[in-house]
Coordinates of C-alpha atoms in Angstrom, one line a residue:
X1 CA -18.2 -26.5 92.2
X2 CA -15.6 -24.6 94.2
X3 CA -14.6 -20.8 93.5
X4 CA -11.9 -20.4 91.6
X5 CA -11.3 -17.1 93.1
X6 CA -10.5 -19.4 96.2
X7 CA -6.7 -20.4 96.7
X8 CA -5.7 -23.8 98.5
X9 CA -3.0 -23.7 100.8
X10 CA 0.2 -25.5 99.8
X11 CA 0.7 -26.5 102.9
X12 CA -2.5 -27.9 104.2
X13 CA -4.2 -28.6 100.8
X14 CA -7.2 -30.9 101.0
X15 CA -5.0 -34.2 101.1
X16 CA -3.5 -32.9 104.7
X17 CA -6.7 -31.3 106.0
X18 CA -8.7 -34.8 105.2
X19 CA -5.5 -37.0 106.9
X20 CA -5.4 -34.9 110.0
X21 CA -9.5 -35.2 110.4
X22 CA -9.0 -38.5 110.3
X23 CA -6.2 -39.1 112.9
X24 CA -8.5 -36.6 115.1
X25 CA -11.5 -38.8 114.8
X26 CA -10.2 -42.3 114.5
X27 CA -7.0 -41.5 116.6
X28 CA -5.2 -44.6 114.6
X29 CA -2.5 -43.7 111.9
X30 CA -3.4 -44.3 108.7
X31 CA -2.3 -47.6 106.8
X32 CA -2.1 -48.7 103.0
X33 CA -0.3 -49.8 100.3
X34 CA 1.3 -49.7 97.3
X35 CA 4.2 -46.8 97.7
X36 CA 5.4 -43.3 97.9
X37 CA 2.6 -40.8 96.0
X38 CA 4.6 -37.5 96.4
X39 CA 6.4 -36.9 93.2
X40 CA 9.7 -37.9 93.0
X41 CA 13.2 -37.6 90.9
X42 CA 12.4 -40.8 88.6
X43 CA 13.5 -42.4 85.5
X44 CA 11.7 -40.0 83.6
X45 CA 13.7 -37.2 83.9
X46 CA 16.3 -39.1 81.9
X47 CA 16.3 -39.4 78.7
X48 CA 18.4 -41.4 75.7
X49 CA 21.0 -39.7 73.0
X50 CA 20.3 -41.9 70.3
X51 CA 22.7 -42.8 67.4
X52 CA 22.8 -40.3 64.8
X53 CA 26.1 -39.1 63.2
X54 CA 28.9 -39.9 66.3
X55 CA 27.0 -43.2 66.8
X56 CA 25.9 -46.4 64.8
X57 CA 22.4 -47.1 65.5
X58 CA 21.3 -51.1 65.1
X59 CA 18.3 -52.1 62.5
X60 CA 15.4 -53.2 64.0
X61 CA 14.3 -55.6 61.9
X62 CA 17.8 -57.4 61.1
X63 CA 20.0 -57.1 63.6
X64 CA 19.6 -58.8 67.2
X65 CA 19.5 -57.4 70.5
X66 CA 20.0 -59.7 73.5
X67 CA 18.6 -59.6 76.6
X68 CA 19.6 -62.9 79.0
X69 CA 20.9 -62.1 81.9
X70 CA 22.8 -64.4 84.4
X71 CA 22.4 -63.9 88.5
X72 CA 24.7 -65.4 91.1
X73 CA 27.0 -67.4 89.4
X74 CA 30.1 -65.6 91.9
X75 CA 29.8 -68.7 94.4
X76 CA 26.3 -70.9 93.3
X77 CA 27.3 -74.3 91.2
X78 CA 23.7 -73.4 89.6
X79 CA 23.0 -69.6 88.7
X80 CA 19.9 -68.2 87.4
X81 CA 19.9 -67.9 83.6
X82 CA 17.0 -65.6 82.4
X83 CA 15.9 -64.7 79.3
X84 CA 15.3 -61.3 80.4
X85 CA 16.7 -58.6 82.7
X86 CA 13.0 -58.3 84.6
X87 CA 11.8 -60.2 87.4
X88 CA 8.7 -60.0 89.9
X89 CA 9.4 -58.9 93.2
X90 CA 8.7 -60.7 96.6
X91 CA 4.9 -60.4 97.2
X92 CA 3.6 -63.0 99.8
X93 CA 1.0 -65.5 99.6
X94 CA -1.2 -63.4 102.6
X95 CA -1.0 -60.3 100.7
X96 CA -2.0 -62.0 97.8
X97 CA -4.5 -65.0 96.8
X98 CA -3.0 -68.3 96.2
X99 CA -4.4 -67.5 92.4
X100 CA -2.5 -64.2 92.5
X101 CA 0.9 -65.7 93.6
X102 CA 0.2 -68.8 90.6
X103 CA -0.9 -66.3 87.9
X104 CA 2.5 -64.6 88.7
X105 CA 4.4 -67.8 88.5
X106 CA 2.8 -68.5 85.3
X107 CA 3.3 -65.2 83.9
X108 CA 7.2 -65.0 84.6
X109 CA 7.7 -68.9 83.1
X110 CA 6.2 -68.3 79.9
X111 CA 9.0 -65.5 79.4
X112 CA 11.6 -67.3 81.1
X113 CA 12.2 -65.2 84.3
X114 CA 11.8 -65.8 87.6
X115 CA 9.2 -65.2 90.3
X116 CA 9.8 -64.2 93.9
X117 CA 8.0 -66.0 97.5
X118 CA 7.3 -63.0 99.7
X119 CA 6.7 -63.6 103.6
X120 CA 4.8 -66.5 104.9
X121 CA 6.5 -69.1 102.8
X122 CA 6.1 -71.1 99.6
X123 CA 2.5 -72.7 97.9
X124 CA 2.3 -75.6 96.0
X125 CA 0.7 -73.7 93.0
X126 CA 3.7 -71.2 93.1
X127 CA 6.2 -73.8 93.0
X128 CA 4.2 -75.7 90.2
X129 CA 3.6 -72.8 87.9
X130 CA 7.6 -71.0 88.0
X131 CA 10.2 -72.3 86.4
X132 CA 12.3 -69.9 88.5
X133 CA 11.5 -69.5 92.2
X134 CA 13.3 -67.2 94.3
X135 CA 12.3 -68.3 98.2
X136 CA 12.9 -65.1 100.3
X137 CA 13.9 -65.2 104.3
X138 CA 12.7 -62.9 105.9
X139 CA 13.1 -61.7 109.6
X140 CA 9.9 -63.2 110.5
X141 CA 10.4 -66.5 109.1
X142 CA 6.9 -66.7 108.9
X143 CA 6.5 -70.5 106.5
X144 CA 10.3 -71.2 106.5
X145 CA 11.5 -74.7 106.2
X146 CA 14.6 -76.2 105.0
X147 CA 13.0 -78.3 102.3
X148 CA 11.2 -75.2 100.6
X149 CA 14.7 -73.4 100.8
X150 CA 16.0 -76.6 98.8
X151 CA 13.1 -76.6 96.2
X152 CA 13.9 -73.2 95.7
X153 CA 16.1 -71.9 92.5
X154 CA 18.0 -69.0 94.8
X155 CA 17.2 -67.8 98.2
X156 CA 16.7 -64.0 98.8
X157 CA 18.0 -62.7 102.4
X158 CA 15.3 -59.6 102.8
X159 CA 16.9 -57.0 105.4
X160 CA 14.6 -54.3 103.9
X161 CA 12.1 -52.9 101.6
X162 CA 11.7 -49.9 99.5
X163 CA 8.9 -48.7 101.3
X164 CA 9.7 -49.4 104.7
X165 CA 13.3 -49.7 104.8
X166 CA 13.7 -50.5 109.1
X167 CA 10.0 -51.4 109.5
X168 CA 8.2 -55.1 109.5
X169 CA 5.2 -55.9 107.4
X170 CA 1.9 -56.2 108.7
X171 CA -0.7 -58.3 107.7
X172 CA -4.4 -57.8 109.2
X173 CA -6.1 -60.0 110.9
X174 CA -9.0 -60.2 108.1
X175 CA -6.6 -61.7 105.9
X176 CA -5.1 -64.3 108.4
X177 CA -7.6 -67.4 107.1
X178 CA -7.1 -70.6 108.0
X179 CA -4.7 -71.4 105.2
X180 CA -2.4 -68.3 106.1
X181 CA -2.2 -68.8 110.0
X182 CA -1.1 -72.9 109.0
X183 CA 1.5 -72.0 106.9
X184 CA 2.8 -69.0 109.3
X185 CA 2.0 -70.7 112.7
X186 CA -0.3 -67.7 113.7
X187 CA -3.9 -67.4 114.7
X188 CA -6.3 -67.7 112.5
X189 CA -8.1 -64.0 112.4
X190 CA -5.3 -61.7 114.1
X191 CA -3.6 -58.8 112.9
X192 CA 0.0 -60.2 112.2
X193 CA 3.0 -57.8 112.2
X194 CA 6.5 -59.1 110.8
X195 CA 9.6 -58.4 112.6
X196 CA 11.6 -55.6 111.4
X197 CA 15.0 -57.1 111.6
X198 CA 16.4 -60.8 111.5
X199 CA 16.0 -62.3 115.3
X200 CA 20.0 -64.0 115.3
X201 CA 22.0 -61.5 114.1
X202 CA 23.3 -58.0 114.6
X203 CA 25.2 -57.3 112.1
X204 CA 27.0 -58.2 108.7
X205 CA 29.7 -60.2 110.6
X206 CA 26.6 -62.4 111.4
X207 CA 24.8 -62.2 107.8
X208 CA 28.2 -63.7 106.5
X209 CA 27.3 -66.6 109.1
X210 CA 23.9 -67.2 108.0
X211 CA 24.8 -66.9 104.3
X212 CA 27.0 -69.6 105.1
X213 CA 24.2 -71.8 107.0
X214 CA 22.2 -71.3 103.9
X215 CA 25.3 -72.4 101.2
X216 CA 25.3 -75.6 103.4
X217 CA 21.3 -76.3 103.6
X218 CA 21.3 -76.0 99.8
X219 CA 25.1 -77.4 99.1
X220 CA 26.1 -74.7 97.5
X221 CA 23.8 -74.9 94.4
X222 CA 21.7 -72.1 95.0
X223 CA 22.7 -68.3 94.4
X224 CA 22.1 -66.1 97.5
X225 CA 20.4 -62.5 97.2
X226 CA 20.6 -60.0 99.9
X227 CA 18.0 -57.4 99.6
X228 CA 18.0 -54.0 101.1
X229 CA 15.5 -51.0 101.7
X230 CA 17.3 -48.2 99.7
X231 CA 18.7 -46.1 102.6
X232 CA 22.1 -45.9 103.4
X233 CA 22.4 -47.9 99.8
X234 CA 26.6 -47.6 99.0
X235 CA 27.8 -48.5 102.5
X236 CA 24.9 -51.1 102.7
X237 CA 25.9 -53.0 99.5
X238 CA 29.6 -53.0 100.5
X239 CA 28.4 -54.8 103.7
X240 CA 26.5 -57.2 101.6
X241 CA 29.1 -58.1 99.3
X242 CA 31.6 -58.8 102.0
X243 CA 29.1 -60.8 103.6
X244 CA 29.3 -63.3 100.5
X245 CA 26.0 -62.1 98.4
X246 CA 25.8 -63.0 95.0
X247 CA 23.5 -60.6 93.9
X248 CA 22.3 -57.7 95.7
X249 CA 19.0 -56.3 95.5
X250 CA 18.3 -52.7 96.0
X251 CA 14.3 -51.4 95.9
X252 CA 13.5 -47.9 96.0
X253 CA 11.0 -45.8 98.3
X254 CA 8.7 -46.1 95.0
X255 CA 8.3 -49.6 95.8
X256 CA 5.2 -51.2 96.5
X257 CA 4.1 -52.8 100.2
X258 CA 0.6 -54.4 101.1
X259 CA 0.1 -52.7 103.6
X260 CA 2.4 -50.3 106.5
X261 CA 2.0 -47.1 107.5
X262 CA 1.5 -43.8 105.6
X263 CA 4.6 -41.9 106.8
X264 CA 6.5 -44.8 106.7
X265 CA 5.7 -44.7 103.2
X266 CA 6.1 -41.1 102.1
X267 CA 9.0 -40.4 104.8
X268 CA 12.1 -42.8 104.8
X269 CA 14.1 -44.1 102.6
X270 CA 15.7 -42.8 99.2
X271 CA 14.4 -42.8 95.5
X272 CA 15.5 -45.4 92.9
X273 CA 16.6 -42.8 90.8
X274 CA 19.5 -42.0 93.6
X275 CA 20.4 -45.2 95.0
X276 CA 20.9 -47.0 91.9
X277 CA 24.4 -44.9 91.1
X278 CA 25.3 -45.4 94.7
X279 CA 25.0 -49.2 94.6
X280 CA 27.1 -49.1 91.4
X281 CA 29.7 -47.2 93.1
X282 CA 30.0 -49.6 96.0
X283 CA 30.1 -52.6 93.7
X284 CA 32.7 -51.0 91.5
X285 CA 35.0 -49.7 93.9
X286 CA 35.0 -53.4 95.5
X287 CA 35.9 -54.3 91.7
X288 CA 32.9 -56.4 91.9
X289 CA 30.5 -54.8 89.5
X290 CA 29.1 -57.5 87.4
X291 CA 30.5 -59.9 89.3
X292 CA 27.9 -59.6 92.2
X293 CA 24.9 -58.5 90.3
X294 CA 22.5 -55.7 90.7
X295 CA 18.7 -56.1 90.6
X296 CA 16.9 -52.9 91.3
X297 CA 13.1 -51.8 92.5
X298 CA 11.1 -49.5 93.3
X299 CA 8.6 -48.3 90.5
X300 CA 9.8 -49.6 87.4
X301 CA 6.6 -49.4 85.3
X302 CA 8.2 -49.4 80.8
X303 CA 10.5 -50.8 79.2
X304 CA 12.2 -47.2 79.0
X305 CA 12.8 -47.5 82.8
X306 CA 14.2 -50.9 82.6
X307 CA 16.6 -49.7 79.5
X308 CA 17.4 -46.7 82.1
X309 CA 17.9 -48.6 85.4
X310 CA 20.1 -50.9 83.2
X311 CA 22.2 -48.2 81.8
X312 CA 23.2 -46.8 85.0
X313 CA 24.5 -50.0 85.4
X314 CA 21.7 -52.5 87.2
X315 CA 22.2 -56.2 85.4
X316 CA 18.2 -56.2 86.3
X317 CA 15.6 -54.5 87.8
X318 CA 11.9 -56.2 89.5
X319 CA 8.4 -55.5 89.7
X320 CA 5.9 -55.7 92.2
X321 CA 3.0 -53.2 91.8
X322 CA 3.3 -53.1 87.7
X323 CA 2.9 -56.8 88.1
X324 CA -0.1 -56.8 89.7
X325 CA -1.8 -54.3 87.4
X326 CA -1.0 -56.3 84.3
X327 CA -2.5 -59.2 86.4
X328 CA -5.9 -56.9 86.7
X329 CA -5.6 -54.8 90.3
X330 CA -7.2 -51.1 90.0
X331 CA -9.0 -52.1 86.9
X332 CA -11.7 -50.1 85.3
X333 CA -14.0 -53.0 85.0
X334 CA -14.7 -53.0 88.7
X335 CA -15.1 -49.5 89.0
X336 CA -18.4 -49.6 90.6
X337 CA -17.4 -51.4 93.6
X338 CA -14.0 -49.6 94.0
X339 CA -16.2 -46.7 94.8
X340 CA -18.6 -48.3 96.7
X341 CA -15.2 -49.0 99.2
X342 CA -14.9 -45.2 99.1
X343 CA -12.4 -45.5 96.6
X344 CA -11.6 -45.4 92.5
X345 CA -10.4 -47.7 90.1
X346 CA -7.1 -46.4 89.5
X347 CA -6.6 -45.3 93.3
X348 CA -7.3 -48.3 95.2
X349 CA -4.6 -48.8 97.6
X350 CA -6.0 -50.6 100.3
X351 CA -4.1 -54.0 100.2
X352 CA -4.3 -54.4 104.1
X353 CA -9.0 -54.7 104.1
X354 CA -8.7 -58.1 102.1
X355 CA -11.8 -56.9 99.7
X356 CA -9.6 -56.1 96.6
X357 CA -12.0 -56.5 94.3
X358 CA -9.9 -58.0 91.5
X359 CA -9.0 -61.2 93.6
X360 CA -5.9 -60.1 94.2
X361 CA -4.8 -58.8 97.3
X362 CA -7.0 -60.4 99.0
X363 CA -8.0 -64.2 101.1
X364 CA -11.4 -63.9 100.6
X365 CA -12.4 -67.3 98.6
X366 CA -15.4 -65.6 96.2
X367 CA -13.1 -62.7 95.3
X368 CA -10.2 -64.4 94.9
X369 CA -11.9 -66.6 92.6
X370 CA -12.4 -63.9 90.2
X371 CA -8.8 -63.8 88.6
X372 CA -8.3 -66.8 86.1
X373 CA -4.6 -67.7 87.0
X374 CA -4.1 -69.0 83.2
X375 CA -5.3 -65.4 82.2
X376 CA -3.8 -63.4 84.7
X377 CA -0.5 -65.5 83.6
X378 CA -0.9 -64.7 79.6
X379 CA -1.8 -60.9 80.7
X380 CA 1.5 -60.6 82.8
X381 CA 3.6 -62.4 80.2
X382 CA 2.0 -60.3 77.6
X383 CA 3.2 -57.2 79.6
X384 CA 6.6 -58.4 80.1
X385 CA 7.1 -58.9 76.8
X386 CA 6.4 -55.5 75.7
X387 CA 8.8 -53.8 78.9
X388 CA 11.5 -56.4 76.9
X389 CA 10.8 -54.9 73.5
X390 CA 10.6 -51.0 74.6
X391 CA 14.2 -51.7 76.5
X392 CA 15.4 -53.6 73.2
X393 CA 13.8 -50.8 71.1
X394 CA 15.9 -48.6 73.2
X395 CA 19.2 -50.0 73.1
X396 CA 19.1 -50.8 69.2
X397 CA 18.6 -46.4 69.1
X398 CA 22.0 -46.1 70.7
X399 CA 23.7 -48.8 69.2
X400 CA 24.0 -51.8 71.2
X401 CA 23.4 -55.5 70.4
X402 CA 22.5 -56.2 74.0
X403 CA 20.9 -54.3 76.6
X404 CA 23.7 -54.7 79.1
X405 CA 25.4 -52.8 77.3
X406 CA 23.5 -49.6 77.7
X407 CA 25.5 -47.2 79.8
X408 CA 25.3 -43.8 81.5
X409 CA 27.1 -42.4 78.4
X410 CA 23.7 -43.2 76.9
X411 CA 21.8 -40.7 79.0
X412 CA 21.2 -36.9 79.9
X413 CA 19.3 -35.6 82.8
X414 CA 16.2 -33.3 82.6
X415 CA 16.8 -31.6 85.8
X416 CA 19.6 -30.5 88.1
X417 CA 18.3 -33.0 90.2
X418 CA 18.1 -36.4 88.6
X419 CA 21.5 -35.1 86.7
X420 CA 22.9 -34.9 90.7
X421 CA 21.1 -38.0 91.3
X422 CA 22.0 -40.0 88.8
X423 CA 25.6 -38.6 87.8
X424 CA 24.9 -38.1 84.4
X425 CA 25.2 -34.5 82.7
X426 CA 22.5 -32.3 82.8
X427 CA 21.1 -32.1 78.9
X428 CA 22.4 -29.6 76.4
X429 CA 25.2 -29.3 78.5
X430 CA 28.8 -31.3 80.6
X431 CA 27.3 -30.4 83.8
X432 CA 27.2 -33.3 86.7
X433 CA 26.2 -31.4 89.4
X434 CA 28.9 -32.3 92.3
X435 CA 31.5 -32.9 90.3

């Protein structure tokens, strides 16, 4: 038991002093997954003004709430129509098991949403299981064919990611099996590192050229995402939109990664909670808002974040990590042999070793075996449909018969800082700080 007389430094608390014996033993940086740990201005410090006497709230019982949503129908002859406003993020089949990527595909059917590649390609079980399949292209084009692209149901152009917005992926060499290395023309066995920006082009002159190559693979039928790490989001999703995306996608340093470094994780990029407002200002001042759509990432875990996200004016958000804990990662029945990896159930966060426990972030065939795809599937879809309810739940409280029509008028901020973040007043008051 430690004194309580004795006072840790905020500086070099125990987290700092253990990472710096580490580098000075191992003298290797530190890689893991999942993303950012260090608190951070989130969706929680928003909240809703619900109808009372200046507003009409909706019955719950009687009166309907919608929540379809339609991407890319600005230049595809077949856009994406969902029954709800969340879908599941790009998370690779490499990263994952092949039963993780079908339990996912499963999960978003049975709701009527759509499921996302990630790098190294497309499976068979994916494609089976998801009645919407967004195939991403990546700079690495690590599994990328022309026939996949034309199986898919939209392709996503990936510039960047939440948690490593200017980095590649990496994928060790414990999870390269044979499987893996076929589909992504690698070695078998060999740490693999993804490129960290697209090998022919420089610029959003050439993105317009490859969207173009891609409108002409796929003759024009599928709706074309361009996702980017949330950065330099506004002038970013100007450049997108003039490049001919459909929908942009915009993920948050909260976002999830298998596996890159540590100060990648916790040191670039922006929060959710700040580039959301900043994508919506791009879009609107283009007088495309809602005409090029919005998805947004980067730790959206309830239905209250969904109803927020969607309020500041997303038409969707994703989820990567949430996903994977409805499916069963971190859970407490493995407990004993999350600690005997030196870790917890609950804090498990390294994607990269391939000996997730679960069977899901991992290529090792006895683990993997352990999640039931069907289950995994009915667990995710059972999850989904609760984030759907909460965000209906929500909207019905201010007054609104669909949640797209939740709006910042809807919310107050907590704190100076989400209020500055996410230009909406500060609560109890008509504050926006910087304005």
């Amino acid at each position: 038991m430690i004194d309580p007389s004795l006072r840790e430094s905020a500086t070099f608390d125990r987290a700092t002093i253990a990472a710096i014996q580490r580098a000075a033993e191992t003298g290797v940086y530190d890689i893991r997954g999942w993303g950012a740990k260090r608190p951070l201005p989130h969706f929680d410090d928003l909240v809703f003004l619900g109808a009372s006497m200046s507003r009409y709230p909706l019955e719950g019982y009687r009166e309907r709430c919608d929540t379809d949503v339609v991407l890319g129908d600005r230049n595809a002859k077949y856009p994406l129509h969902l029954d709800i406003p969340i879908t599941i993020a790009g998370m690779s089949f490499g990263a994952l098991s092949a039963q993780a990527k079908e339990a996912l595909g499963r999960g978003a059917s049975a709701v009527g949403t759509s499921t996302t590649t990630g790098d190294g390609g497309m499976t068979p079980e994916e494609r089976g299981q998801s009645k919407h399949l967004v195939y991403q292209y990546l700079p690495s084009r690590y599994g990328m064919n022309p026939a996949d692209l034309r199986k898919a149901d939209a392709i996503e152009v990936v510039l960047g990611q939440g948690a490593k917005p200017g980095g590649g992926g990496m994928l060790l060499g414990q999870k390269i099996s044979d499987r893996v290395a076929a589909m992504r023309t690698l070695p078998a066995g060999i740490d693999q590192r993804s490129a960290s920006r697209h090998p022919d082009w420089t610029g959003p002159d050439d993105l317009a050229i490859k969207i173009l190559e891609l409108r002409e693979i796929t003759d024009w039928e599928k709706p074309i995402y361009v996702k980017v790490g949330a950065s330099r989001t506004y002038y970013d999703v100007k450049l997108a939109v003039a490049a001919g995306a459909d929908v942009v996608v915009v993920d948050g340093m909260q976002g999830g990664t298998a596996a890159t470094q540590d100060v990648f994780i916790e040191h670039v990029g922006i929060p959710t909670l700040a580039a959301l407002p900043e994508a919506v200002q791009a879009l609107q001042e283009l007088g495309m808002h809602r005409r090029v759509q919005l998805i947004v990432s980067g730790g959206i875990r309830t239905g209250a974040d969904v109803a927020k996200a969607l309020a500041l004016g997303a038409d969707a958000v994703a989820i990567g990590t949430a996903a994977l804990i409805a499916l069963g990662d971190n859970s407490p029945r493995y407990a004993a042999e999350y600690q005997a990896l030196g870790s917890a159930a609950g804090f498990y966060d390294d994607f990269q070793d391939g000996r997730d426990p679960a069977g899901i972030s991992t290529q090792d065939p006895e683990l993997a075996a352990r999640l039931d795809p069907v289950a995994g599937g009915q667990r995710l879809a059972n999850y989904l449909r609760v984030l759907t309810m909460e965000a209906q739940t929500l909207a019905r409280a201010c007054g609104k018969s669909h949640v797209q029509h939740l709006e910042p008028e809807d919310l107050v901020a907590l704190t100076i800082e989400a209020a500055a973040m996410a230009r909406v007043p500060l609560a109890g008051t008509s504050w926006v700080p910087g304005r």
